[in-house]
mmCIF file of C-alpha atoms and ligand atoms in Angstrom:
data_model
loop_
_atom_site.group_PDB
_atom_site.id
_atom_site.type_symbol
_atom_site.label_atom_id
_atom_site.label_comp_id
_atom_site.label_asym_id
_atom_site.label_seq_id
_atom_site.Cartn_x
_atom_site.Cartn_y
_atom_site.Cartn_z
ATOM 1 C CA UNK A 1 -9.644 -24.221 -15.948
ATOM 2 C CA UNK A 2 -10.694 -23.910 -19.730
ATOM 3 C CA UNK A 3 -9.065 -26.576 -21.457
ATOM 4 C CA UNK A 4 -8.601 -24.001 -24.319
ATOM 5 C CA UNK A 5 -6.483 -21.729 -22.681
ATOM 6 C CA UNK A 6 -3.525 -19.651 -24.257
ATOM 7 C CA UNK A 7 -0.934 -21.557 -24.523
ATOM 8 C CA UNK A 8 2.548 -19.902 -23.644
ATOM 9 C CA UNK A 9 4.283 -17.588 -26.176
ATOM 10 C CA UNK A 10 0.703 -16.814 -27.699
ATOM 11 C CA UNK A 11 0.026 -13.533 -28.786
ATOM 12 C CA UNK A 12 -2.790 -11.315 -26.720
ATOM 13 C CA UNK A 13 -4.368 -8.562 -29.089
ATOM 14 C CA UNK A 14 -5.059 -5.267 -27.161
ATOM 15 C CA UNK A 15 -6.837 -2.515 -28.670
ATOM 16 C CA UNK A 16 -5.955 1.254 -27.533
ATOM 17 C CA UNK A 17 -1.798 2.216 -26.819
ATOM 18 C CA UNK A 18 -2.650 4.453 -23.265
ATOM 19 C CA UNK A 19 -0.329 3.425 -20.167
ATOM 20 C CA UNK A 20 -3.439 0.489 -19.152
ATOM 21 C CA UNK A 21 -2.476 -1.116 -22.670
ATOM 22 C CA UNK A 22 1.501 -0.537 -21.005
ATOM 23 C CA UNK A 23 0.504 -2.541 -18.221
ATOM 24 C CA UNK A 24 -1.301 -5.226 -19.645
ATOM 25 C CA UNK A 25 0.965 -5.971 -21.933
ATOM 26 C CA UNK A 26 3.409 -5.932 -19.241
ATOM 27 C CA UNK A 27 1.143 -8.283 -16.696
ATOM 28 C CA UNK A 28 1.145 -10.460 -20.395
ATOM 29 C CA UNK A 29 4.626 -11.273 -20.707
ATOM 30 C CA UNK A 30 5.225 -11.794 -16.994
ATOM 31 C CA UNK A 31 2.783 -14.557 -18.309
ATOM 32 C CA UNK A 32 4.895 -15.580 -20.901
ATOM 33 C CA UNK A 33 2.621 -14.572 -23.511
ATOM 34 C CA UNK A 34 3.533 -11.984 -26.639
ATOM 35 C CA UNK A 35 1.370 -8.652 -27.223
ATOM 36 C CA UNK A 36 0.555 -6.658 -30.279
ATOM 37 C CA UNK A 37 -0.972 -3.014 -29.566
ATOM 38 C CA UNK A 38 -3.959 -1.236 -32.285
ATOM 39 C CA UNK A 39 -3.244 1.697 -31.810
ATOM 40 C CA UNK A 40 -3.190 5.005 -34.439
ATOM 41 C CA UNK A 41 -0.162 7.380 -32.183
ATOM 42 C CA UNK A 42 3.797 5.944 -33.066
ATOM 43 C CA UNK A 43 5.377 5.408 -29.320
ATOM 44 C CA UNK A 44 1.966 5.191 -27.505
ATOM 45 C CA UNK A 45 2.969 3.834 -23.428
ATOM 46 C CA UNK A 46 1.898 0.225 -24.568
ATOM 47 C CA UNK A 47 4.069 -0.085 -27.425
ATOM 48 C CA UNK A 48 7.144 0.734 -25.722
ATOM 49 C CA UNK A 49 6.526 -2.472 -23.694
ATOM 50 C CA UNK A 50 4.363 -4.648 -26.075
ATOM 51 C CA UNK A 51 6.011 -6.622 -28.606
ATOM 52 C CA UNK A 52 5.128 -5.352 -31.658
ATOM 53 C CA UNK A 53 2.433 -1.963 -32.860
ATOM 54 C CA UNK A 54 -0.277 -2.379 -35.832
ATOM 55 C CA UNK A 55 0.229 1.472 -36.546
ATOM 56 C CA UNK A 56 -3.535 2.182 -37.676
ATOM 57 C CA UNK A 57 -7.006 3.929 -36.657
ATOM 58 C CA UNK A 58 -9.282 1.420 -34.211
ATOM 59 C CA UNK A 59 -11.696 0.926 -36.932
ATOM 60 C CA UNK A 60 -8.614 0.140 -39.710
ATOM 61 C CA UNK A 61 -10.697 -2.617 -41.698
ATOM 62 C CA UNK A 62 -7.126 -3.813 -43.050
ATOM 63 C CA UNK A 63 -5.095 -3.245 -39.453
ATOM 64 C CA UNK A 64 -8.300 -5.632 -38.064
ATOM 65 C CA UNK A 65 -7.718 -8.616 -40.418
ATOM 66 C CA UNK A 66 -4.078 -8.320 -39.268
ATOM 67 C CA UNK A 67 -4.419 -8.133 -35.229
ATOM 68 C CA UNK A 68 -6.985 -11.195 -35.606
ATOM 69 C CA UNK A 69 -4.879 -13.623 -38.069
ATOM 70 C CA UNK A 70 -2.197 -12.349 -35.855
ATOM 71 C CA UNK A 71 -3.566 -12.877 -32.064
ATOM 72 C CA UNK A 72 -5.085 -15.968 -30.134
ATOM 73 C CA UNK A 73 -7.619 -13.400 -28.204
ATOM 74 C CA UNK A 74 -8.099 -9.754 -28.613
ATOM 75 C CA UNK A 75 -9.061 -6.763 -25.001
ATOM 76 C CA UNK A 76 -9.315 -3.213 -25.065
ATOM 77 C CA UNK A 77 -8.462 -1.354 -22.793
ATOM 78 C CA UNK A 78 -10.673 1.552 -23.109
ATOM 79 C CA UNK A 79 -14.361 2.024 -23.507
ATOM 80 C CA UNK A 80 -14.198 4.211 -26.884
ATOM 81 C CA UNK A 81 -13.323 1.590 -28.881
ATOM 82 C CA UNK A 82 -16.433 2.196 -32.294
ATOM 83 C CA UNK A 83 -17.975 -0.507 -31.607
ATOM 84 C CA UNK A 84 -18.324 -1.742 -34.815
ATOM 85 C CA UNK A 85 -14.778 -2.567 -35.325
ATOM 86 C CA UNK A 86 -15.324 -4.301 -32.135
ATOM 87 C CA UNK A 87 -18.149 -6.614 -33.621
ATOM 88 C CA UNK A 88 -16.514 -6.961 -36.944
ATOM 89 C CA UNK A 89 -12.918 -8.316 -35.026
ATOM 90 C CA UNK A 90 -15.010 -10.878 -32.741
ATOM 91 C CA UNK A 91 -16.531 -12.600 -36.190
ATOM 92 C CA UNK A 92 -13.250 -13.781 -36.973
ATOM 93 C CA UNK A 93 -11.291 -13.790 -33.577
ATOM 94 C CA UNK A 94 -12.367 -14.142 -29.715
ATOM 95 C CA UNK A 95 -12.844 -10.725 -28.299
ATOM 96 C CA UNK A 96 -13.148 -10.261 -24.362
ATOM 97 C CA UNK A 97 -14.557 -8.470 -21.948
ATOM 98 C CA UNK A 98 -17.749 -9.492 -24.795
ATOM 99 C CA UNK A 99 -18.754 -6.482 -27.145
ATOM 100 C CA UNK A 100 -21.566 -6.330 -25.486
ATOM 101 C CA UNK A 101 -19.941 -4.500 -22.566
ATOM 102 C CA UNK A 102 -18.888 -2.157 -25.086
ATOM 103 C CA UNK A 103 -21.352 -0.718 -26.096
ATOM 104 C CA UNK A 104 -23.568 -0.556 -23.210
ATOM 105 C CA UNK A 105 -20.848 0.935 -21.127
ATOM 106 C CA UNK A 106 -20.496 3.940 -24.071
ATOM 107 C CA UNK A 107 -23.299 5.575 -23.893
ATOM 108 C CA UNK A 108 -24.861 6.862 -20.257
ATOM 109 C CA UNK A 109 -28.601 6.789 -21.374
ATOM 110 C CA UNK A 110 -27.922 3.072 -22.294
ATOM 111 C CA UNK A 111 -25.344 2.730 -19.100
ATOM 112 C CA UNK A 112 -27.771 3.640 -16.754
ATOM 113 C CA UNK A 113 -29.869 1.664 -17.663
ATOM 114 C CA UNK A 114 -28.153 -1.497 -17.604
ATOM 115 C CA UNK A 115 -27.319 -1.032 -14.152
ATOM 116 C CA UNK A 116 -30.776 -0.462 -13.252
ATOM 117 C CA UNK A 117 -31.978 -3.280 -14.726
ATOM 118 C CA UNK A 118 -29.623 -5.686 -12.846
ATOM 119 C CA UNK A 119 -30.857 -4.658 -9.878
ATOM 120 C CA UNK A 120 -28.087 -1.999 -9.044
ATOM 121 C CA UNK A 121 -29.266 1.606 -8.174
ATOM 122 C CA UNK A 122 -28.155 4.726 -8.861
ATOM 123 C CA UNK A 123 -28.751 8.085 -8.537
ATOM 124 C CA UNK A 124 -31.982 9.192 -10.914
ATOM 125 C CA UNK A 125 -31.382 10.340 -13.669
ATOM 126 C CA UNK A 126 -33.165 11.559 -17.230
ATOM 127 C CA UNK A 127 -32.720 11.443 -21.012
ATOM 128 C CA UNK A 128 -32.342 14.927 -22.457
ATOM 129 C CA UNK A 129 -33.114 16.027 -26.073
ATOM 130 C CA UNK A 130 -33.767 19.851 -26.419
ATOM 131 C CA UNK A 131 -34.116 23.142 -23.651
ATOM 132 C CA UNK A 132 -37.973 21.880 -23.590
ATOM 133 C CA UNK A 133 -36.649 17.863 -22.406
ATOM 134 C CA UNK A 134 -34.458 20.072 -19.849
ATOM 135 C CA UNK A 135 -36.683 22.056 -18.077
ATOM 136 C CA UNK A 136 -38.854 18.331 -17.264
ATOM 137 C CA UNK A 137 -35.659 17.100 -15.777
ATOM 138 C CA UNK A 138 -34.655 19.911 -13.626
ATOM 139 C CA UNK A 139 -38.524 19.953 -12.367
ATOM 140 C CA UNK A 140 -38.713 15.712 -12.154
ATOM 141 C CA UNK A 141 -35.033 16.071 -10.479
ATOM 142 C CA UNK A 142 -35.784 19.033 -8.007
ATOM 143 C CA UNK A 143 -34.575 21.949 -9.814
ATOM 144 C CA UNK A 144 -30.814 20.886 -9.306
ATOM 145 C CA UNK A 145 -28.865 18.050 -11.302
ATOM 146 C CA UNK A 146 -25.549 17.328 -13.521
ATOM 147 C CA UNK A 147 -26.098 17.164 -17.251
ATOM 148 C CA UNK A 148 -23.771 15.188 -18.787
ATOM 149 C CA UNK A 149 -23.582 14.231 -22.447
ATOM 150 C CA UNK A 150 -24.109 11.050 -23.283
ATOM 151 C CA UNK A 151 -20.828 9.753 -25.181
ATOM 152 C CA UNK A 152 -17.743 10.431 -24.690
ATOM 153 C CA UNK A 153 -17.924 12.140 -21.132
ATOM 154 C CA UNK A 154 -15.223 11.329 -19.507
ATOM 155 C CA UNK A 155 -12.948 12.563 -16.314
ATOM 156 C CA UNK A 156 -15.311 14.891 -15.388
ATOM 157 C CA UNK A 157 -15.235 16.474 -19.432
ATOM 158 C CA UNK A 158 -19.226 17.614 -20.646
ATOM 159 C CA UNK A 159 -21.173 17.640 -17.772
ATOM 160 C CA UNK A 160 -22.681 21.167 -16.492
ATOM 161 C CA UNK A 161 -24.326 21.714 -12.947
ATOM 162 C CA UNK A 162 -27.429 23.052 -12.999
ATOM 163 C CA UNK A 163 -28.871 24.401 -9.963
ATOM 164 C CA UNK A 164 -32.529 26.290 -11.109
ATOM 165 C CA UNK A 165 -35.084 26.163 -13.652
ATOM 166 C CA UNK A 166 -34.096 29.074 -15.264
ATOM 167 C CA UNK A 167 -34.319 28.881 -18.582
ATOM 168 C CA UNK A 168 -31.358 31.198 -19.985
ATOM 169 C CA UNK A 169 -29.144 28.543 -17.505
ATOM 170 C CA UNK A 170 -30.245 25.504 -19.461
ATOM 171 C CA UNK A 171 -29.883 27.068 -22.826
ATOM 172 C CA UNK A 172 -26.242 27.962 -21.782
ATOM 173 C CA UNK A 173 -25.741 24.505 -20.468
ATOM 174 C CA UNK A 174 -27.107 22.884 -23.538
ATOM 175 C CA UNK A 175 -24.636 25.527 -25.527
ATOM 176 C CA UNK A 176 -21.859 24.220 -22.734
ATOM 177 C CA UNK A 177 -22.473 20.412 -24.498
ATOM 178 C CA UNK A 178 -23.244 21.619 -28.282
ATOM 179 C CA UNK A 179 -26.493 20.169 -28.287
ATOM 180 C CA UNK A 180 -25.380 16.651 -27.847
ATOM 181 C CA UNK A 181 -28.085 13.605 -26.628
ATOM 182 C CA UNK A 182 -27.033 13.878 -22.853
ATOM 183 C CA UNK A 183 -28.800 12.670 -19.377
ATOM 184 C CA UNK A 184 -29.408 15.227 -16.336
ATOM 185 C CA UNK A 185 -28.414 13.209 -13.129
ATOM 186 C CA UNK A 186 -29.483 14.197 -9.856
ATOM 187 C CA UNK A 187 -26.906 15.771 -7.487
ATOM 188 C CA UNK A 188 -25.978 12.870 -4.748
ATOM 189 C CA UNK A 189 -24.394 14.528 -1.831
ATOM 190 C CA UNK A 190 -22.457 12.413 -1.508
ATOM 191 C CA UNK A 191 -19.491 10.982 1.620
ATOM 192 C CA UNK A 192 -17.745 9.270 -0.736
ATOM 193 C CA UNK A 193 -16.722 7.407 -3.503
ATOM 194 C CA UNK A 194 -16.294 4.262 -4.090
ATOM 195 C CA UNK A 195 -14.892 1.778 -6.585
ATOM 196 C CA UNK A 196 -15.110 -2.237 -6.961
ATOM 197 C CA UNK A 197 -12.253 -3.599 -9.419
ATOM 198 C CA UNK A 198 -13.193 -7.025 -10.814
ATOM 199 C CA UNK A 199 -13.122 -9.761 -12.638
ATOM 200 C CA UNK A 200 -15.046 -12.986 -14.302
ATOM 201 C CA UNK A 201 -13.079 -15.323 -16.446
ATOM 202 C CA UNK A 202 -13.762 -17.903 -19.256
ATOM 203 C CA UNK A 203 -16.012 -20.453 -16.584
ATOM 204 C CA UNK A 204 -18.054 -17.141 -14.877
ATOM 205 C CA UNK A 205 -15.666 -17.622 -11.585
ATOM 206 C CA UNK A 206 -15.615 -14.184 -10.027
ATOM 207 C CA UNK A 207 -12.955 -12.677 -7.659
ATOM 208 C CA UNK A 208 -13.455 -9.280 -6.554
ATOM 209 C CA UNK A 209 -10.711 -7.088 -4.467
ATOM 210 C CA UNK A 210 -10.912 -4.929 -1.974
ATOM 211 C CA UNK A 211 -13.168 -1.933 -1.873
ATOM 212 C CA UNK A 212 -10.896 1.297 -3.064
ATOM 213 C CA UNK A 213 -12.266 4.726 -1.672
ATOM 214 C CA UNK A 214 -11.641 7.628 -4.615
ATOM 215 C CA UNK A 215 -11.298 11.359 -4.331
ATOM 216 C CA UNK A 216 -11.208 13.451 -7.653
ATOM 217 C CA UNK A 217 -9.569 16.702 -7.914
ATOM 218 C CA UNK A 218 -10.959 18.696 -11.054
ATOM 219 C CA UNK A 219 -13.318 15.858 -12.389
ATOM 220 C CA UNK A 220 -10.313 13.634 -12.802
ATOM 221 C CA UNK A 221 -9.170 10.863 -10.393
ATOM 222 C CA UNK A 222 -6.271 12.041 -7.657
ATOM 223 C CA UNK A 223 -5.827 9.236 -5.020
ATOM 224 C CA UNK A 224 -7.712 5.570 -4.120
ATOM 225 C CA UNK A 225 -7.339 5.345 -0.624
ATOM 226 C CA UNK A 226 -7.003 0.936 0.744
ATOM 227 C CA UNK A 227 -8.980 0.504 2.601
ATOM 228 C CA UNK A 228 -12.134 2.157 2.439
ATOM 229 C CA UNK A 229 -13.522 3.594 5.395
ATOM 230 C CA UNK A 230 -17.063 1.886 5.160
ATOM 231 C CA UNK A 231 -18.489 -0.715 7.036
ATOM 232 C CA UNK A 232 -18.250 -4.385 6.688
ATOM 233 C CA UNK A 233 -21.946 -4.041 5.108
ATOM 234 C CA UNK A 234 -21.298 -1.245 2.282
ATOM 235 C CA UNK A 235 -18.379 -3.067 1.206
ATOM 236 C CA UNK A 236 -20.578 -6.893 0.833
ATOM 237 C CA UNK A 237 -23.089 -4.628 -1.016
ATOM 238 C CA UNK A 238 -20.475 -2.825 -3.768
ATOM 239 C CA UNK A 239 -19.392 -6.481 -3.949
ATOM 240 C CA UNK A 240 -22.611 -8.268 -4.546
ATOM 241 C CA UNK A 241 -23.526 -5.571 -6.902
ATOM 242 C CA UNK A 242 -20.400 -5.923 -9.120
ATOM 243 C CA UNK A 243 -21.213 -9.965 -9.057
ATOM 244 C CA UNK A 244 -24.479 -8.788 -10.151
ATOM 245 C CA UNK A 245 -23.024 -6.802 -13.255
ATOM 246 C CA UNK A 246 -20.560 -8.992 -14.477
ATOM 247 C CA UNK A 247 -23.248 -11.923 -14.019
ATOM 248 C CA UNK A 248 -25.012 -9.984 -16.295
ATOM 249 C CA UNK A 249 -23.086 -8.658 -18.617
ATOM 250 C CA UNK A 250 -21.908 -12.470 -19.459
ATOM 251 C CA UNK A 251 -18.464 -10.478 -18.792
ATOM 252 C CA UNK A 252 -15.143 -11.561 -19.043
ATOM 253 C CA UNK A 253 -11.934 -9.584 -17.871
ATOM 254 C CA UNK A 254 -11.580 -7.011 -14.867
ATOM 255 C CA UNK A 255 -14.712 -4.445 -15.276
ATOM 256 C CA UNK A 256 -14.177 -1.238 -12.721
ATOM 257 C CA UNK A 257 -17.777 -0.226 -10.831
ATOM 258 C CA UNK A 258 -17.591 3.541 -9.188
ATOM 259 C CA UNK A 259 -20.086 4.498 -6.478
ATOM 260 C CA UNK A 260 -21.653 7.272 -4.604
ATOM 261 C CA UNK A 261 -21.471 6.200 -1.034
ATOM 262 C CA UNK A 262 -24.190 8.709 1.015
ATOM 263 C CA UNK A 263 -23.956 9.602 4.726
ATOM 264 C CA UNK A 264 -26.211 5.888 5.764
ATOM 265 C CA UNK A 265 -24.139 3.641 3.964
ATOM 266 C CA UNK A 266 -26.781 3.275 0.273
ATOM 267 C CA UNK A 267 -24.391 2.719 -2.587
ATOM 268 C CA UNK A 268 -25.607 4.458 -6.096
ATOM 269 C CA UNK A 269 -23.722 2.808 -8.845
ATOM 270 C CA UNK A 270 -21.762 6.163 -11.187
ATOM 271 C CA UNK A 271 -20.789 4.103 -13.903
ATOM 272 C CA UNK A 272 -18.602 1.031 -15.026
ATOM 273 C CA UNK A 273 -15.517 0.904 -17.320
ATOM 274 C CA UNK A 274 -15.314 -2.553 -18.989
ATOM 275 C CA UNK A 275 -11.524 -2.610 -19.002
ATOM 276 C CA UNK A 276 -8.875 -2.104 -15.352
ATOM 277 C CA UNK A 277 -9.739 0.956 -14.274
ATOM 278 C CA UNK A 278 -7.019 3.623 -12.812
ATOM 279 C CA UNK A 279 -9.115 2.937 -8.818
ATOM 280 C CA UNK A 280 -7.614 -0.584 -9.630
ATOM 281 C CA UNK A 281 -3.350 0.921 -9.676
ATOM 282 C CA UNK A 282 -3.341 0.192 -5.735
ATOM 283 C CA UNK A 283 -3.139 -4.225 -6.722
ATOM 284 C CA UNK A 284 -0.241 -4.023 -8.086
ATOM 285 C CA UNK A 285 1.785 -2.777 -4.965
ATOM 286 C CA UNK A 286 -0.897 -4.855 -2.045
ATOM 287 C CA UNK A 287 -2.126 -8.279 -3.705
ATOM 288 C CA UNK A 288 0.426 -10.402 -5.416
ATOM 289 C CA UNK A 289 -1.784 -10.396 -8.494
ATOM 290 C CA UNK A 290 -2.408 -6.761 -9.863
ATOM 291 C CA UNK A 291 -5.929 -6.123 -11.904
ATOM 292 C CA UNK A 292 -3.231 -6.570 -14.449
ATOM 293 C CA UNK A 293 -2.366 -10.193 -14.474
ATOM 294 C CA UNK A 294 -6.493 -10.607 -13.808
ATOM 295 C CA UNK A 295 -7.515 -9.227 -16.717
ATOM 296 C CA UNK A 296 -5.104 -11.572 -18.844
ATOM 297 C CA UNK A 297 -5.397 -14.699 -16.592
ATOM 298 C CA UNK A 298 -9.375 -13.817 -17.298
ATOM 299 C CA UNK A 299 -8.666 -13.464 -20.948
ATOM 300 C CA UNK A 300 -6.238 -16.071 -21.893
ATOM 301 C CA UNK A 301 -8.246 -18.282 -19.975
ATOM 302 C CA UNK A 302 -6.026 -19.186 -17.002
ATOM 303 C CA UNK A 303 -7.710 -19.405 -13.657
ATOM 304 C CA UNK A 304 -8.248 -15.864 -11.806
ATOM 305 C CA UNK A 305 -5.901 -14.980 -9.382
ATOM 306 C CA UNK A 306 -6.414 -14.317 -4.804
ATOM 307 C CA UNK A 307 -7.423 -11.224 -5.123
ATOM 308 C CA UNK A 308 -6.186 -10.588 -0.679
ATOM 309 C CA UNK A 309 -4.049 -7.736 0.030
ATOM 310 C CA UNK A 310 -1.280 -7.768 2.359
ATOM 311 C CA UNK A 311 -0.684 -3.848 2.585
ATOM 312 C CA UNK A 312 -2.928 -0.836 3.294
ATOM 313 C CA UNK A 313 -1.890 1.952 0.348
ATOM 314 C CA UNK A 314 -2.639 4.975 -0.968
ATOM 315 C CA UNK A 315 -2.423 5.270 -4.504
ATOM 316 C CA UNK A 316 -1.333 8.193 -5.553
ATOM 317 C CA UNK A 317 -1.752 9.822 -9.606
ATOM 318 C CA UNK A 318 1.224 12.083 -10.620
ATOM 319 C CA UNK A 319 -0.647 14.032 -12.962
ATOM 320 C CA UNK A 320 1.104 17.283 -15.394
ATOM 321 C CA UNK A 321 4.541 18.358 -13.456
ATOM 322 C CA UNK A 322 3.499 15.664 -10.180
ATOM 323 C CA UNK A 323 5.721 14.031 -11.718
ATOM 324 C CA UNK A 324 8.454 17.214 -10.979
ATOM 325 C CA UNK A 325 8.414 14.471 -7.105
ATOM 326 C CA UNK A 326 9.075 11.740 -8.795
ATOM 327 C CA UNK A 327 13.485 11.394 -7.332
ATOM 328 C CA UNK A 328 12.010 12.247 -4.338
ATOM 329 C CA UNK A 329 9.766 9.374 -4.340
ATOM 330 C CA UNK A 330 12.439 7.555 -5.626
ATOM 331 C CA UNK A 331 13.949 7.805 -2.070
ATOM 332 C CA UNK A 332 10.751 6.871 -0.322
ATOM 333 C CA UNK A 333 11.339 2.818 1.473
ATOM 334 C CA UNK A 334 7.977 2.161 0.500
ATOM 335 C CA UNK A 335 6.625 3.378 -2.813
ATOM 336 C CA UNK A 336 5.743 1.744 -5.631
ATOM 337 C CA UNK A 337 6.365 3.945 -8.364
ATOM 338 C CA UNK A 338 5.147 3.436 -12.323
ATOM 339 C CA UNK A 339 6.042 5.726 -14.943
ATOM 340 C CA UNK A 340 3.871 5.625 -18.492
ATOM 341 C CA UNK A 341 7.155 6.935 -21.271
ATOM 342 C CA UNK A 342 5.669 10.103 -21.708
ATOM 343 C CA UNK A 343 7.651 13.302 -23.156
ATOM 344 C CA UNK A 344 5.915 15.601 -22.039
ATOM 345 C CA UNK A 345 4.190 16.820 -18.834
ATOM 346 C CA UNK A 346 1.142 18.646 -19.502
ATOM 347 C CA UNK A 347 -1.605 19.967 -17.749
ATOM 348 C CA UNK A 348 -4.502 17.474 -16.549
ATOM 349 C CA UNK A 349 -2.043 14.399 -18.671
ATOM 350 C CA UNK A 350 -1.567 10.778 -16.561
ATOM 351 C CA UNK A 351 2.101 10.642 -16.410
ATOM 352 C CA UNK A 352 2.386 7.678 -13.952
ATOM 353 C CA UNK A 353 1.827 7.049 -10.168
ATOM 354 C CA UNK A 354 2.887 5.660 -7.167
ATOM 355 C CA UNK A 355 1.595 3.722 -4.039
ATOM 356 C CA UNK A 356 2.616 3.668 -1.061
ATOM 357 C CA UNK A 357 2.375 0.679 0.935
ATOM 358 C CA UNK A 358 2.590 -0.020 4.744
ATOM 359 C CA UNK A 359 1.623 -3.189 6.950
ATOM 360 C CA UNK A 360 -1.880 -4.484 6.656
ATOM 361 C CA UNK A 361 -3.991 -3.149 9.808
ATOM 362 C CA UNK A 362 -5.662 -5.732 11.559
ATOM 363 C CA UNK A 363 -9.744 -5.839 12.082
ATOM 364 C CA UNK A 364 -10.823 -4.644 8.512
ATOM 365 C CA UNK A 365 -13.653 -5.205 6.957
HETATM 366 P P1 AMP B 401 -18.139 10.807 -13.489
HETATM 367 O O1 AMP B 401 -17.823 11.763 -15.434
HETATM 368 O O2 AMP B 401 -19.639 10.706 -14.308
HETATM 369 O O3 AMP B 401 -17.596 9.365 -13.460
HETATM 370 O O4 AMP B 401 -18.090 12.443 -12.529
HETATM 371 C C1 AMP B 401 -16.927 13.120 -12.931
HETATM 372 C C2 AMP B 401 -17.070 13.201 -11.277
HETATM 373 O O5 AMP B 401 -18.192 14.162 -10.887
HETATM 374 C C3 AMP B 401 -17.766 12.412 -10.143
HETATM 375 O O6 AMP B 401 -16.471 11.644 -9.425
HETATM 376 C C4 AMP B 401 -17.874 12.671 -8.944
HETATM 377 O O7 AMP B 401 -17.258 13.812 -7.850
HETATM 378 C C5 AMP B 401 -18.736 13.904 -9.664
HETATM 379 N N1 AMP B 401 -19.882 13.258 -10.338
HETATM 380 C C6 AMP B 401 -21.132 13.122 -10.803
HETATM 381 N N2 AMP B 401 -21.835 13.223 -10.893
HETATM 382 C C7 AMP B 401 -22.414 13.248 -9.815
HETATM 383 C C8 AMP B 401 -23.697 13.567 -9.068
HETATM 384 N N3 AMP B 401 -24.623 12.615 -9.684
HETATM 385 N N4 AMP B 401 -23.655 13.865 -8.322
HETATM 386 C C9 AMP B 401 -22.240 14.691 -7.396
HETATM 387 N N5 AMP B 401 -20.998 14.590 -7.811
HETATM 388 C C10 AMP B 401 -21.243 14.116 -9.853
#
């Protein structure tokens, strides 16, 4: 254990006020820590479970100074924290995961480049700045691909599919992303999508949860099922890639790495998130130690927890009007429910999730 591990009663700062911050604050409380949320929106999901909130923009200098002086370590719950804010905080406070992980993951170009340089295979991709480079990229990738903005794309936003070398189609795709700097990614005929939730502590130990199989609807995660229907070799390859990435980033905390799985079991990394991840929510119901506790342990300097899974499970996101099924879920005997304290259910808005567990079947990878 790190000799500078946080003592009970210490304070952890969390930048971002969404549901991930909410569940991190709950896990921190269980380990005897206090939490402070930095978030401009009042009554946000995280502030409802944390000890206090600093209501200010993520890069407000005065608010950052206040956060630094109030906290023993500072972490974040979303990857679009302004890098200059994280860097300036890091001059006076301990910021984990390291801000460099944020910086790399915020730009699909640096992200893919880092994955490839770390020996982790991705779909083929090309940089796109204008119509000429898009047409050239389409030519190189077989006339088909997904145009993705380099920055600020998530849950399928900022993406356009292209299926020919047609110039008019290329122009309208660039129009649709407001001519933002982009990459073109080869279209992957994947059989399934999986993700790994992995953690690294302050002294370099790694712990990895079982692989989840993910289904997206309208670009948003709908379900995560564990175990995934992949071979033991593919599961091991996913774990090794995550471990490589954690060490390459000199990472501390929990990270989510998403993959496409091809028919022959080949894995292509899609993206990574330097934070706890929606496809790891199942851990709170099917493991003794959740991804949230694991993250708090890592950044606080405590030893990582055991990642063994005691149950098989399916985690389902409750999106928009899905929350109407809560009364029925409450009567299910093996359903673990989390609601995020959001008052208004809007289409596409994640309102909560439910993990249905069943006894673990034998002989699993
Ligand atoms: P992303 O925002 O990159 O995570 O993409 C959202 C979803 O779009 C993914 O989970 C896939 O279902 C799909 N997708 C993204 N990139 C590709 C690709 N290169 N080939 C096929 N499907 C993709």
